[in-house]
Coordinates of C-alpha atoms and ligand atoms in Angstrom, one line a residue:
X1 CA 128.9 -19.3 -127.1
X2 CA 130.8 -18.6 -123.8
X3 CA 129.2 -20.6 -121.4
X4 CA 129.7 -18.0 -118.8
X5 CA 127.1 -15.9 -120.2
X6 CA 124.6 -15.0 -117.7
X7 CA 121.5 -16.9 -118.6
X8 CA 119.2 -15.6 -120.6
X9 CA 121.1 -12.5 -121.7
X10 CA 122.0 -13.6 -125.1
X11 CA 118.1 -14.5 -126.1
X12 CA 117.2 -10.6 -125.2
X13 CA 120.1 -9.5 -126.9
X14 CA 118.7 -11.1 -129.9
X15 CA 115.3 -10.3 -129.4
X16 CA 116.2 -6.6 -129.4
X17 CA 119.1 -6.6 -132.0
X18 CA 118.3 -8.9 -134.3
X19 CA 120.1 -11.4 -136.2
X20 CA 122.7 -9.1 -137.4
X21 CA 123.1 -7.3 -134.1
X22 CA 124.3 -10.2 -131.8
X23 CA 127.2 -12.7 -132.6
X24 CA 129.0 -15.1 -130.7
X25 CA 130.3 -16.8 -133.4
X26 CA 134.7 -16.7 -132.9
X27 CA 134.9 -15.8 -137.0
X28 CA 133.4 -12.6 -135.8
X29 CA 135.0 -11.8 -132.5
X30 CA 138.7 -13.1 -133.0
X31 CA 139.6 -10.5 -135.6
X32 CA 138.1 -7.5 -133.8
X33 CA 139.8 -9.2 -130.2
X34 CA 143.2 -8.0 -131.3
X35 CA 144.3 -4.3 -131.3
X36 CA 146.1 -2.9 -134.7
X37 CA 149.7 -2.9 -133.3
X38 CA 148.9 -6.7 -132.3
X39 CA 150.4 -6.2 -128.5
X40 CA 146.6 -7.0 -127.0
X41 CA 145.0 -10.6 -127.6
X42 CA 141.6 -10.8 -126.2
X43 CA 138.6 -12.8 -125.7
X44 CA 135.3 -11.3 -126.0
X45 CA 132.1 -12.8 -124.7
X46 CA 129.9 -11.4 -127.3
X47 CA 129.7 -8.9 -130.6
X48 CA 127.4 -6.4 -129.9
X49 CA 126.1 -4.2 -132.9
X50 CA 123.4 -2.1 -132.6
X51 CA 121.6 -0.1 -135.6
X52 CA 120.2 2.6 -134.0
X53 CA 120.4 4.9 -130.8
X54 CA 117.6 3.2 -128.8
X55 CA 118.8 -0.5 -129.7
X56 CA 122.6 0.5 -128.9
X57 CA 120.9 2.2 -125.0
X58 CA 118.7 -1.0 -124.7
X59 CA 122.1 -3.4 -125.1
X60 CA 123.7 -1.6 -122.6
X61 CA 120.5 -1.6 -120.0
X62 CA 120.8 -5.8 -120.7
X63 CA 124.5 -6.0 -120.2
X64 CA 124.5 -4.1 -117.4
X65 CA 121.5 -5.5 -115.6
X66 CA 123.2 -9.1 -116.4
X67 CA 126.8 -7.7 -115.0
X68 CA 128.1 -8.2 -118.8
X69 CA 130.9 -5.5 -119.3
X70 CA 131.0 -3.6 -122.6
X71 CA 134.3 -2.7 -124.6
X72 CA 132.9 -0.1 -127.7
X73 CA 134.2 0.0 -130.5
X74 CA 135.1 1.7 -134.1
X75 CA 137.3 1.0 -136.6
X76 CA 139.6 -0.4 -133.7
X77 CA 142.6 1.6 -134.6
X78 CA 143.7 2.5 -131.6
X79 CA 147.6 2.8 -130.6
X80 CA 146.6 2.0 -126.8
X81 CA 144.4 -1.0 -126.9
X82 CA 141.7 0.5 -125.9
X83 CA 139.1 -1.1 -128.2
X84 CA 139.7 -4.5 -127.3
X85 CA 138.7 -7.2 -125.2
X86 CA 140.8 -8.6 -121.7
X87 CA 141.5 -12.0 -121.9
X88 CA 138.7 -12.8 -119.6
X89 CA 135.9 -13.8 -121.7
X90 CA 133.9 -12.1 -120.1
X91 CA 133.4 -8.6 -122.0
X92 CA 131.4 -8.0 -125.0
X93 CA 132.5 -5.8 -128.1
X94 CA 130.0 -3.0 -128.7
X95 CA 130.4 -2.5 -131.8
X96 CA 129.1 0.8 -133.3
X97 CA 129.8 0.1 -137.3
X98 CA 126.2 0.2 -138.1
X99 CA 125.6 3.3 -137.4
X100 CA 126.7 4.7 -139.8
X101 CA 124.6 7.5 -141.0
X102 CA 125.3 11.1 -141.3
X103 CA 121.5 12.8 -139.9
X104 CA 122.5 16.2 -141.4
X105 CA 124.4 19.2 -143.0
X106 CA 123.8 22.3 -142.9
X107 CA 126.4 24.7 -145.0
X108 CA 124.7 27.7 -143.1
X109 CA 125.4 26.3 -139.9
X110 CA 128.7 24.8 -141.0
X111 CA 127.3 21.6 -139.3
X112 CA 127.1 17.9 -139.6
X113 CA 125.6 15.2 -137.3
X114 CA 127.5 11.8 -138.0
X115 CA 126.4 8.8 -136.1
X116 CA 129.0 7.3 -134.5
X117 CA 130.2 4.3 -137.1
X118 CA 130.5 6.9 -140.1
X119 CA 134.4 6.3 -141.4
X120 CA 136.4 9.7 -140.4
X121 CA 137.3 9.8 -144.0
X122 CA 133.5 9.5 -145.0
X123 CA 132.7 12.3 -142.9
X124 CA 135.2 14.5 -144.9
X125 CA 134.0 13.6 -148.2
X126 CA 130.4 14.3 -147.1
X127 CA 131.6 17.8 -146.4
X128 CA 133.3 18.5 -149.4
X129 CA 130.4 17.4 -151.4
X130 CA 129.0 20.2 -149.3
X131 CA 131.2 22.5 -150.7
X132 CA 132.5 22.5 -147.0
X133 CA 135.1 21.1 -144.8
X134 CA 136.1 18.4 -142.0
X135 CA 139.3 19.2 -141.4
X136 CA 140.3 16.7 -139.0
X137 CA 142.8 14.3 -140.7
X138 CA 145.1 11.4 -139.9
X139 CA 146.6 8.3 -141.1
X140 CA 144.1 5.7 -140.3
X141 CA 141.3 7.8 -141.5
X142 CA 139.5 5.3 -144.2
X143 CA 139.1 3.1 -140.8
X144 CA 139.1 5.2 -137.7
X145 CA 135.0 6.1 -137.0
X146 CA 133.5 9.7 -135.6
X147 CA 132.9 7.6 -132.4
X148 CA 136.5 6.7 -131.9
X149 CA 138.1 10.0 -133.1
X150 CA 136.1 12.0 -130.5
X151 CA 136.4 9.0 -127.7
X152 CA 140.0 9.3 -128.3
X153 CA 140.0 13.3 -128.7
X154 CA 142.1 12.3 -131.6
X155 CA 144.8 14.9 -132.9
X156 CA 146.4 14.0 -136.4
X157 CA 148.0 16.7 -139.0
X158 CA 145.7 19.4 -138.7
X159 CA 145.6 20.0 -135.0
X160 CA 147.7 23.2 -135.3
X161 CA 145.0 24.7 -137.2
X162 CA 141.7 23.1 -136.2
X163 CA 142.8 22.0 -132.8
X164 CA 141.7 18.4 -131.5
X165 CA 138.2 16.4 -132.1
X166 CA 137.2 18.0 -128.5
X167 CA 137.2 21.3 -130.7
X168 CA 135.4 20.1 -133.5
X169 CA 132.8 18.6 -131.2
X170 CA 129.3 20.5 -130.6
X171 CA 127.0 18.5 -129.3
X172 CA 126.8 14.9 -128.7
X173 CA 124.2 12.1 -128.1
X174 CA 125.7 9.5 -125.7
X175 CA 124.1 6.4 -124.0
X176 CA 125.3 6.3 -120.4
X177 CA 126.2 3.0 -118.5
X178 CA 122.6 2.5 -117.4
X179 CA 120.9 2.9 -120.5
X180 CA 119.8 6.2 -120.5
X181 CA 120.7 8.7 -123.1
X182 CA 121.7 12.2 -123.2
X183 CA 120.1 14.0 -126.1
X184 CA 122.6 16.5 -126.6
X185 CA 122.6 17.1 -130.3
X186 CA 122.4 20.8 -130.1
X187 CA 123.8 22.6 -133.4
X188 CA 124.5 25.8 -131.3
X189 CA 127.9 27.6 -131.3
X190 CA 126.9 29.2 -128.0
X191 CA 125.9 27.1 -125.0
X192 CA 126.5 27.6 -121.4
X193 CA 123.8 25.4 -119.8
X194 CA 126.2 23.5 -116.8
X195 CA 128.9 21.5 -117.3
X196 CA 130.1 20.7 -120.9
X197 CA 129.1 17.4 -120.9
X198 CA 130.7 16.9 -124.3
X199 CA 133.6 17.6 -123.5
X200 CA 134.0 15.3 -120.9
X201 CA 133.0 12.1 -122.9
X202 CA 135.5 13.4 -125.6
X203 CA 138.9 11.4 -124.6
X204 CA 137.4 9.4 -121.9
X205 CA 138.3 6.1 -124.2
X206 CA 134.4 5.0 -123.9
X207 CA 134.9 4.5 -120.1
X208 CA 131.6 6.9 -119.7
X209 CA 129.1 6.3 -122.3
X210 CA 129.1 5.2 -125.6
X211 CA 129.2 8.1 -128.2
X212 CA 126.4 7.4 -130.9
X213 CA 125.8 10.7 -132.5
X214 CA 127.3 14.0 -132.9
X215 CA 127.5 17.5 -134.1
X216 CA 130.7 18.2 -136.0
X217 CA 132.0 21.8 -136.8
X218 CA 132.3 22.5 -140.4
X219 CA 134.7 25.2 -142.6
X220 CA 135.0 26.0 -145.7
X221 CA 136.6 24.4 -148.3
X222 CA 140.1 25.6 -149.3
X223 CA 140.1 27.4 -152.5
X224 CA 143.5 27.3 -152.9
X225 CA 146.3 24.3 -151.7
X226 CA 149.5 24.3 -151.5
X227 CA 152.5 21.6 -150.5
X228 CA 156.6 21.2 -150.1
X229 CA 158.3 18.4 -149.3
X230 CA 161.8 19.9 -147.5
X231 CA 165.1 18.6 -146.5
X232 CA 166.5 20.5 -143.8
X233 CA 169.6 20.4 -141.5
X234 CA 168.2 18.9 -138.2
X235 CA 165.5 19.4 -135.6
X236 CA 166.1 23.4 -134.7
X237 CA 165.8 24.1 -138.1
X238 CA 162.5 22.3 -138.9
X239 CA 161.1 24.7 -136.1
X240 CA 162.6 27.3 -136.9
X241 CA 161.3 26.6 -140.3
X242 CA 158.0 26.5 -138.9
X243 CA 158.0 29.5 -137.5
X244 CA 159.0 31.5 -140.2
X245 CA 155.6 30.2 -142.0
X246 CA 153.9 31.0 -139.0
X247 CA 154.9 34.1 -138.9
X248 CA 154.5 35.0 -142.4
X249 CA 150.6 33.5 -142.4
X250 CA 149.8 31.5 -139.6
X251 CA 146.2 32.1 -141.5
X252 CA 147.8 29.4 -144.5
X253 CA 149.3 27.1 -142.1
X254 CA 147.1 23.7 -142.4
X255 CA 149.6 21.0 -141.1
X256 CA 153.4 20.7 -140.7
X257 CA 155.1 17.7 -140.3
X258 CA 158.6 16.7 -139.5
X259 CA 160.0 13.4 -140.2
X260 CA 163.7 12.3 -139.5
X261 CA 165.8 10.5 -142.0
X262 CA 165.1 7.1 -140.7
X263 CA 161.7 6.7 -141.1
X264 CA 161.5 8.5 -144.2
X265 CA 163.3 5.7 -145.3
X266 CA 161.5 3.2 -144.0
X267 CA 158.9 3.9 -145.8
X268 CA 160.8 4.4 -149.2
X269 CA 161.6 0.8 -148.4
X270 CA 158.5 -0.5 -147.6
X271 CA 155.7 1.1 -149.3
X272 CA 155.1 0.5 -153.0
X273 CA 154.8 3.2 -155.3
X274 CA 156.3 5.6 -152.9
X275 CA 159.4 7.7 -154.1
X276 CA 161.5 10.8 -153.0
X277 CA 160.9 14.0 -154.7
X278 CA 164.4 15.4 -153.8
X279 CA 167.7 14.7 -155.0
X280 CA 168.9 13.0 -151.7
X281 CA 168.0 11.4 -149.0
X282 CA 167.4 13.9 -145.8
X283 CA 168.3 13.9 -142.5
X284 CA 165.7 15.3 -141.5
X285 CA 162.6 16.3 -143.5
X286 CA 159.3 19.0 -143.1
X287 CA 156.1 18.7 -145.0
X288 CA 154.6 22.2 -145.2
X289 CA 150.8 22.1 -146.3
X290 CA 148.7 25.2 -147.0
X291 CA 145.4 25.8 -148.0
X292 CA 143.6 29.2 -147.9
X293 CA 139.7 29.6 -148.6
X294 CA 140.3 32.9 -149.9
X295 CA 139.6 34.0 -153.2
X296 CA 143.2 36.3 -154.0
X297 CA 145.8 34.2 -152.5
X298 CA 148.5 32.4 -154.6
X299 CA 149.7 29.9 -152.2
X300 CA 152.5 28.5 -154.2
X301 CA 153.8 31.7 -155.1
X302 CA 154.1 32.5 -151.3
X303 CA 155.2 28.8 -150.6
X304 CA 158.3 29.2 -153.0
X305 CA 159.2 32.8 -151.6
X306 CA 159.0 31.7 -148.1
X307 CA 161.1 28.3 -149.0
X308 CA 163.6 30.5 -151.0
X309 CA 164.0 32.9 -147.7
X310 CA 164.7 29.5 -145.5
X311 CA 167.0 28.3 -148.0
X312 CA 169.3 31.8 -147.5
X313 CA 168.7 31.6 -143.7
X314 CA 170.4 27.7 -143.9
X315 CA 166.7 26.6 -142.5
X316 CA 166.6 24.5 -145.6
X317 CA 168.7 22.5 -147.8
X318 CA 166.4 21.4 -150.4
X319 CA 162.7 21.2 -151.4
X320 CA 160.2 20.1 -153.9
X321 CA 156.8 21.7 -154.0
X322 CA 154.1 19.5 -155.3
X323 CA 153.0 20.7 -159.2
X324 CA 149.4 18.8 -159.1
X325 CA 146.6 16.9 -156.8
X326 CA 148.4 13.9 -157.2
X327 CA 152.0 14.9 -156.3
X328 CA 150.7 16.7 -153.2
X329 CA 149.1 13.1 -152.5
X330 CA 152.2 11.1 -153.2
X331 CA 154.3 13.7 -150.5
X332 CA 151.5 13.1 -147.4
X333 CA 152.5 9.1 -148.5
X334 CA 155.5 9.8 -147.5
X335 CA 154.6 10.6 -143.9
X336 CA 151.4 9.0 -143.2
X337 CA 152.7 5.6 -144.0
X338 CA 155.4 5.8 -141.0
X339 CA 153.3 3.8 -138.9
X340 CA 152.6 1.1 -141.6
X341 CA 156.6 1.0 -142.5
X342 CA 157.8 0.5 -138.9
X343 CA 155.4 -2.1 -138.5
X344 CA 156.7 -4.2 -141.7
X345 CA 159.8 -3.2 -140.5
X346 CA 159.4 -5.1 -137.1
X347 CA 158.7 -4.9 -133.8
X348 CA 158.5 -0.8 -132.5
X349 CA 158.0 0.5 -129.4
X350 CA 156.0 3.3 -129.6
X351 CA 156.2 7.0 -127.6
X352 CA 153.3 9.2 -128.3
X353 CA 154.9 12.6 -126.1
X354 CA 154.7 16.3 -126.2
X355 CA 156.6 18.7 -124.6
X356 CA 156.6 22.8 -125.0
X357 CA 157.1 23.8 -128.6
X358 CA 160.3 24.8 -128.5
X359 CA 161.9 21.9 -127.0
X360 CA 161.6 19.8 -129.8
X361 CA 164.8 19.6 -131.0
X362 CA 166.3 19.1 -127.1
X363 CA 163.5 16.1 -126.5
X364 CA 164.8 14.7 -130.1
X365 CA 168.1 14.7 -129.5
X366 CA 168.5 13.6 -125.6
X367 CA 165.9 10.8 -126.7
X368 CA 167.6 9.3 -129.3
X369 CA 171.2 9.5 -127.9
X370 CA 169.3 7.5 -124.4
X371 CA 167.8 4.8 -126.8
X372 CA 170.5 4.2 -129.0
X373 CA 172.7 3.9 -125.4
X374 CA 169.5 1.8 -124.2
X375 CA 169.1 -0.9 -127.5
X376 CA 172.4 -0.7 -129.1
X377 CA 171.6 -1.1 -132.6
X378 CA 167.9 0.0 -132.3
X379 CA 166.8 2.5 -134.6
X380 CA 165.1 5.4 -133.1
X381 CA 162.6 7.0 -135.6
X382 CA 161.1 10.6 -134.6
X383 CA 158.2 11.8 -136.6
X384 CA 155.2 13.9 -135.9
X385 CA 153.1 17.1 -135.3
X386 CA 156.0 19.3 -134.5
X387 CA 153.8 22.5 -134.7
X388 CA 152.3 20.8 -131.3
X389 CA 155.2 19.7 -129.8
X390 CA 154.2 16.4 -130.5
X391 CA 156.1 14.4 -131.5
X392 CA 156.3 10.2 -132.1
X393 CA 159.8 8.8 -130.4
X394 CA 159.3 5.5 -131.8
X395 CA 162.0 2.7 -131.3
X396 CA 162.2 0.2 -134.2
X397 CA 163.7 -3.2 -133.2
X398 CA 167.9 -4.1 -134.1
X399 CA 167.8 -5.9 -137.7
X400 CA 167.4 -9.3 -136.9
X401 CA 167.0 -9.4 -132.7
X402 CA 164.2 -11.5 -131.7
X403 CA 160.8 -9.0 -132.0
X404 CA 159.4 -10.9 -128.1
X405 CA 162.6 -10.0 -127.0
X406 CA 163.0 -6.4 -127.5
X407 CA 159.1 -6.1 -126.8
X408 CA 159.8 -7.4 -123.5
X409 CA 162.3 -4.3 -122.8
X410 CA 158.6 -1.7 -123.6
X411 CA 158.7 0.0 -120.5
X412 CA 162.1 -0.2 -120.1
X413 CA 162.6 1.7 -123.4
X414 CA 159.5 3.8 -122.4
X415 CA 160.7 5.0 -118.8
X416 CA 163.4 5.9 -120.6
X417 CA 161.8 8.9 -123.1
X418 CA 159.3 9.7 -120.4
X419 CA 161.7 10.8 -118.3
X420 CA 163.3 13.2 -120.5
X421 CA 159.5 13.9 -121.3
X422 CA 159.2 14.8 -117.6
X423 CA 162.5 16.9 -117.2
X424 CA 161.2 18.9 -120.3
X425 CA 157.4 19.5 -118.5
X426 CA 156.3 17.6 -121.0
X427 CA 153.0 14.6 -121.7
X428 CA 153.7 11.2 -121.5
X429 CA 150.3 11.0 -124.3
X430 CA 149.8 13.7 -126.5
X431 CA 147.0 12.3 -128.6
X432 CA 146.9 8.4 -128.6
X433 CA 145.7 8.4 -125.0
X434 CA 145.8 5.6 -122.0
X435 CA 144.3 2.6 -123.3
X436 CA 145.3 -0.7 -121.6
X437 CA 148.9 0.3 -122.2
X438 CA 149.6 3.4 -119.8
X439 CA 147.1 2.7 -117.0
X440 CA 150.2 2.4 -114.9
X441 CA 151.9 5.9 -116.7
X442 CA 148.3 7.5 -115.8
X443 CA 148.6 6.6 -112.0
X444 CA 152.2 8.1 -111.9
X445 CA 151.8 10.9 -114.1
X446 CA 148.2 12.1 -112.7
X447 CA 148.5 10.5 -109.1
X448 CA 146.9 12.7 -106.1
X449 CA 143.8 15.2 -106.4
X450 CA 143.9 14.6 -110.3
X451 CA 143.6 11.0 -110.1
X452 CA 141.1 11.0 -107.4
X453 CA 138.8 13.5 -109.4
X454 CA 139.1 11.2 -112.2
X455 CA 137.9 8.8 -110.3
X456 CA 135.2 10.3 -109.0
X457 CA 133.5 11.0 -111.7
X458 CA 134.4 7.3 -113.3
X459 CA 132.3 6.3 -110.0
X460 CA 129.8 8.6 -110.7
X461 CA 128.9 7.9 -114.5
X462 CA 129.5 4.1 -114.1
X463 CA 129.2 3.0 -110.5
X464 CA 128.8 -0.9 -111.7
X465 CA 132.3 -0.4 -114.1
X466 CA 130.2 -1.6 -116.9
X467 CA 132.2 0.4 -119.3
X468 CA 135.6 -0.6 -120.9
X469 CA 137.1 -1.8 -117.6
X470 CA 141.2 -2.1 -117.0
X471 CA 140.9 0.8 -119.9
X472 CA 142.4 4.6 -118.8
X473 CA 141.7 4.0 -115.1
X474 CA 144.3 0.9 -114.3
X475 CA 142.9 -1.9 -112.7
X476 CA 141.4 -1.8 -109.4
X477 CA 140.2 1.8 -110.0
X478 CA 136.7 1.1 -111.7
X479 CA 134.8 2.4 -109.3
X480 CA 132.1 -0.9 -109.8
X481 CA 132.6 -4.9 -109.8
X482 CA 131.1 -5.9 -113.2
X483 CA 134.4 -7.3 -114.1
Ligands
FAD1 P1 138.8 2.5 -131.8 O1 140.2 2.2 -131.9 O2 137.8 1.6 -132.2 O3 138.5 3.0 -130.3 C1 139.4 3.9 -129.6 C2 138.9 4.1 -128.2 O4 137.6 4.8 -128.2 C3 138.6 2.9 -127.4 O5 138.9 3.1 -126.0 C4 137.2 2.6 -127.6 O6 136.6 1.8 -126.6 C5 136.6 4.0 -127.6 N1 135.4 4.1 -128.5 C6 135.4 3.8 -129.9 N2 134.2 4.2 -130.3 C7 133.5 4.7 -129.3 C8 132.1 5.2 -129.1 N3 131.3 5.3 -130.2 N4 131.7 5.6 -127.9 C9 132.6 5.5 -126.8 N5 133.8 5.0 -126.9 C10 134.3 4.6 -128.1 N6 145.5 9.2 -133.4 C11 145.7 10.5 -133.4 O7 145.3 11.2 -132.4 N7 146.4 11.2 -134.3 C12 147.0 10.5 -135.4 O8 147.6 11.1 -136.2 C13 146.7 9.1 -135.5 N8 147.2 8.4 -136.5 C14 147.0 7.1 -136.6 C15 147.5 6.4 -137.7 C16 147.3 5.0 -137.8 C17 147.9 4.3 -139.0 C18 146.6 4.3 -136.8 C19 146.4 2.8 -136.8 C20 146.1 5.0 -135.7 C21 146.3 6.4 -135.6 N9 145.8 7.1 -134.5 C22 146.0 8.5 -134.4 C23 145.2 6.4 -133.3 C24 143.7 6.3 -133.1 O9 143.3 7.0 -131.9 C25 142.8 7.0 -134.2 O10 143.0 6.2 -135.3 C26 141.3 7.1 -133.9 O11 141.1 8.1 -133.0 C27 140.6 5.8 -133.3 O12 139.3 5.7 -134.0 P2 138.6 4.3 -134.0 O13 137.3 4.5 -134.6 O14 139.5 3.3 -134.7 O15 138.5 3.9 -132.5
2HG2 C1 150.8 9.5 -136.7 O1 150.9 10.7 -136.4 C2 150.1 8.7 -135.7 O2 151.1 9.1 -137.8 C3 150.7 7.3 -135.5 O3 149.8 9.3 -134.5 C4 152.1 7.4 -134.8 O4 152.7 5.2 -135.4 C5 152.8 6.1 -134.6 O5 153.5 6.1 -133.6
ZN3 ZN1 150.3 11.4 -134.6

């Protein structure tokens, strides 16, 4: 135990949370003190981890009344670090894995209320057992929690369809940096009652309350499916292959993906069991995914038409559409294991940006031609949601260059995309959000009135800065001294 623990805290901690609910012991905290990419090494005071709504409120009232601050977390898979500790030792974890239930679903209402620890991907099987659909999706979803998805307002592959987690969000219970809770579970599609509440604690990175329930929108299930994996010439003509399925039925459209040449090779080389479908390796690849709950469409039929038109138009240069469940499965390998291939790959610095749809393929380009001039030898590997002009400009380490090294050069190589980001009126985070790595970037980016309204209402929610200090709001902005 940290001997800097106020006195007395951890005995009511344990009184309230039981044995199970409180740990100081480093076996537990170590492993969750570290973020997934491995740039943030904490040290956390305490694990919190509360079972139920009124335990998880009561935990906050101690740590708060004792001047403990509280980092919350889920499946800690964020790209920012902001689920994890500061080196002080003087922050606990709240950890919100056991609660994990999902309350309800109702089919009717197309609703489901998740606690906040239920698994992303557990939340979309409980649907479909529904006969109904989640339809948010994204790479880390067998680890990433409802908690963390909405307190990240997380994107993934379907946002082009579904929109973000803010979207899919109806109601929400939340337990604010005092204690107190806002019962906001309401199943309703209509609401104006104030401010949207909701939607404010959706993206705020935990920073206002901790998220432990919520109402989820529901859809149907898709009837029909269908998938292509495509080659095509460059960047231009993955959008303009986009828009051609747009245009034909934006209604199909579930999630398109582009990938460039690079890491699609990455991850032939690093991820078992994966394998190309076409006769080449691309340049530049799409994945086109549709899925239709209605009863008279043939999706592959219009799939292979709409390919064959693209391939006349020079949009495409080859394709392979999935024949079964498990081929469809084996092409989303192909692009949700980037993130998994860079990292075996080596060190990566990481650019999560959007800009205005259709300049994509100018953002591509300028970025990789100022990145190759920036890390000669670096390997610049753009991936990403191209249907929301967002798009991941990561920068894979030269073969063999010391990882600390070219991690040392991150804001360097950073500055560097952002400013084309800028030129293009683009975001310097599209979906990952601030973290503790773009504090700074936030300042810049969102300086003046912005800022200062952000603040305010950081002041206003948390006055003490109990919650996730030195996370979204750099350092020095917490409106409180609890840290
Ligand atoms: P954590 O990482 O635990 O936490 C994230 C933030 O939310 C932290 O600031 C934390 O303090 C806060 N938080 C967590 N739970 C709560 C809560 N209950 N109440 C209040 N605050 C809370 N993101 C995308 O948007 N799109 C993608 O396509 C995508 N793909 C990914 C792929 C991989 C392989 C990985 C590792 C990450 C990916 N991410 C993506 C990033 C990440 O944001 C998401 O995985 C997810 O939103 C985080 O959920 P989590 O439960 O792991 O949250
Ligand atoms: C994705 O779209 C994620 O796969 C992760 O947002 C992106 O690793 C990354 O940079
Ligand atoms: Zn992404």
């Amino acid at each position: 135990m940290d001997a800097s623990l106020p006195p007395g805290l951890l005995d009511a901690l344990a009184a309230r949370l039981g044995p199970r609910g409180v740990s100081a012991d480093p076996a537990d905290l170590v492993p969750l003190s570290t973020d997934w990419r491995g740039l943030f090494r904490g040290r956390a005071a305490l694990l919190l981890r509360p079972a139920s709504t009124e335990d998880c409120a009561e935990a906050v009232r101690l740590c708060a009344e004792a001047g403990l601050a509280i980092v919350p977390q889920g499946g800690n898979t964020s790209m920012v670090g902001g689920a994890v500790p500061d080196a002080s030792g003087r922050q606990a974890i709240l950890s919100l894995v056991r609660m994990n239930r999902i309350r309800a679903l109702d089919p009717l209402d197309m609703t489901m209320v998740a606690e906040a620890g239920v698994v992303l991907k557990t939340a979309q099987e409980a649907a479909a057992s529904a006969g109904c659909l989640f339809p948010l999706s994204l790479g880390a979803e067998g680890s990433a929690t409802i908690g963390g998805v909405i307190s990240t307002n997380a994107g993934g592959n379907t946002t082009i369809r579904y929109g973000t987690a803010r979207d899919l969000l109806l109601g929400l219970e939340v337990v604010l940096a005092d204690g107190s809770v806002i019962h906001g579970l309401r199943r309703l599609r209509k609401d104006n009652t104030g401010y949207a509440l909701r939607h404010l604690f959706a993206g705020a990175e935990g920073t206002l309350g901790i998220v432990t329930a919520a109402v989820l929108r529901l859809f149907p299930a898709p009837r029909s499916e269908a998938t292509a994996f495509a080659a095509v010439p460059d960047e231009a003509a993955a959008l303009a292959l986009f828009r051609r399925f747009r245009e034909a039925d934006e209604g199909a459209l579930r999630a398109f993906e582009y990938m460039s040449g690079e890491g699609v090779g990455l991850v032939l080389r690093h991820i078992p069991g994966t394998a190309l479908p076409l006769a080449a390796p691309p340049g530049h690849a799409c994945l086109v995914d549709l899925a239709t709950s209605r009863r008279d469409a043939d999706l592959p039929a219009f799939l292979e038409a709409t390919l064959a038109e693209a391939l006349a138009a020079g949009e495409v240069t080859d394709a392979a559409i999935a024949a079964s469940a498990a081929q469809r499965a084996a092409m989303w390998r192909l692009r949700e294991e980037h993130s998994e291939a860079q990292k075996r790959e080596g060190a990566s610095v990481k650019n999560d940006v959007s800009v205005p749809v259709s300049a994509v393929p100018d953002l591509i380009r300028r970025a990789r031609e100022a990145l190759s001039a920036l890390v000669p030898g670096s390997r610049p590997v753009a991936f990403g949601h191209i249907g929301d002009g967002n798009i991941h400009l990561n920068l894979v380490q030269p073969e063999g260059a010391d990882p600390a090294a070219f991690l040392a050069r991150s804001e360097e190589i950073m500055g560097a995309v952002n400013a084309i980001v800028r030129d293009l009126g683009g975001s310097f985070s599209a979906e990952h959000g601030i973290g503790r790595l773009k504090g700074a970037m936030l300042a810049e980016w969102r300086g003046g009135a912005e800022l200062a309204a952000m603040r305010a209402i950081k002041a206003a929610l948390d006055p003490k800065g109990v919650l996730n200090p030195g996370v979204l709001l750099p350092r020095g902005d917490s409106a409180g001294a609890c840290c």
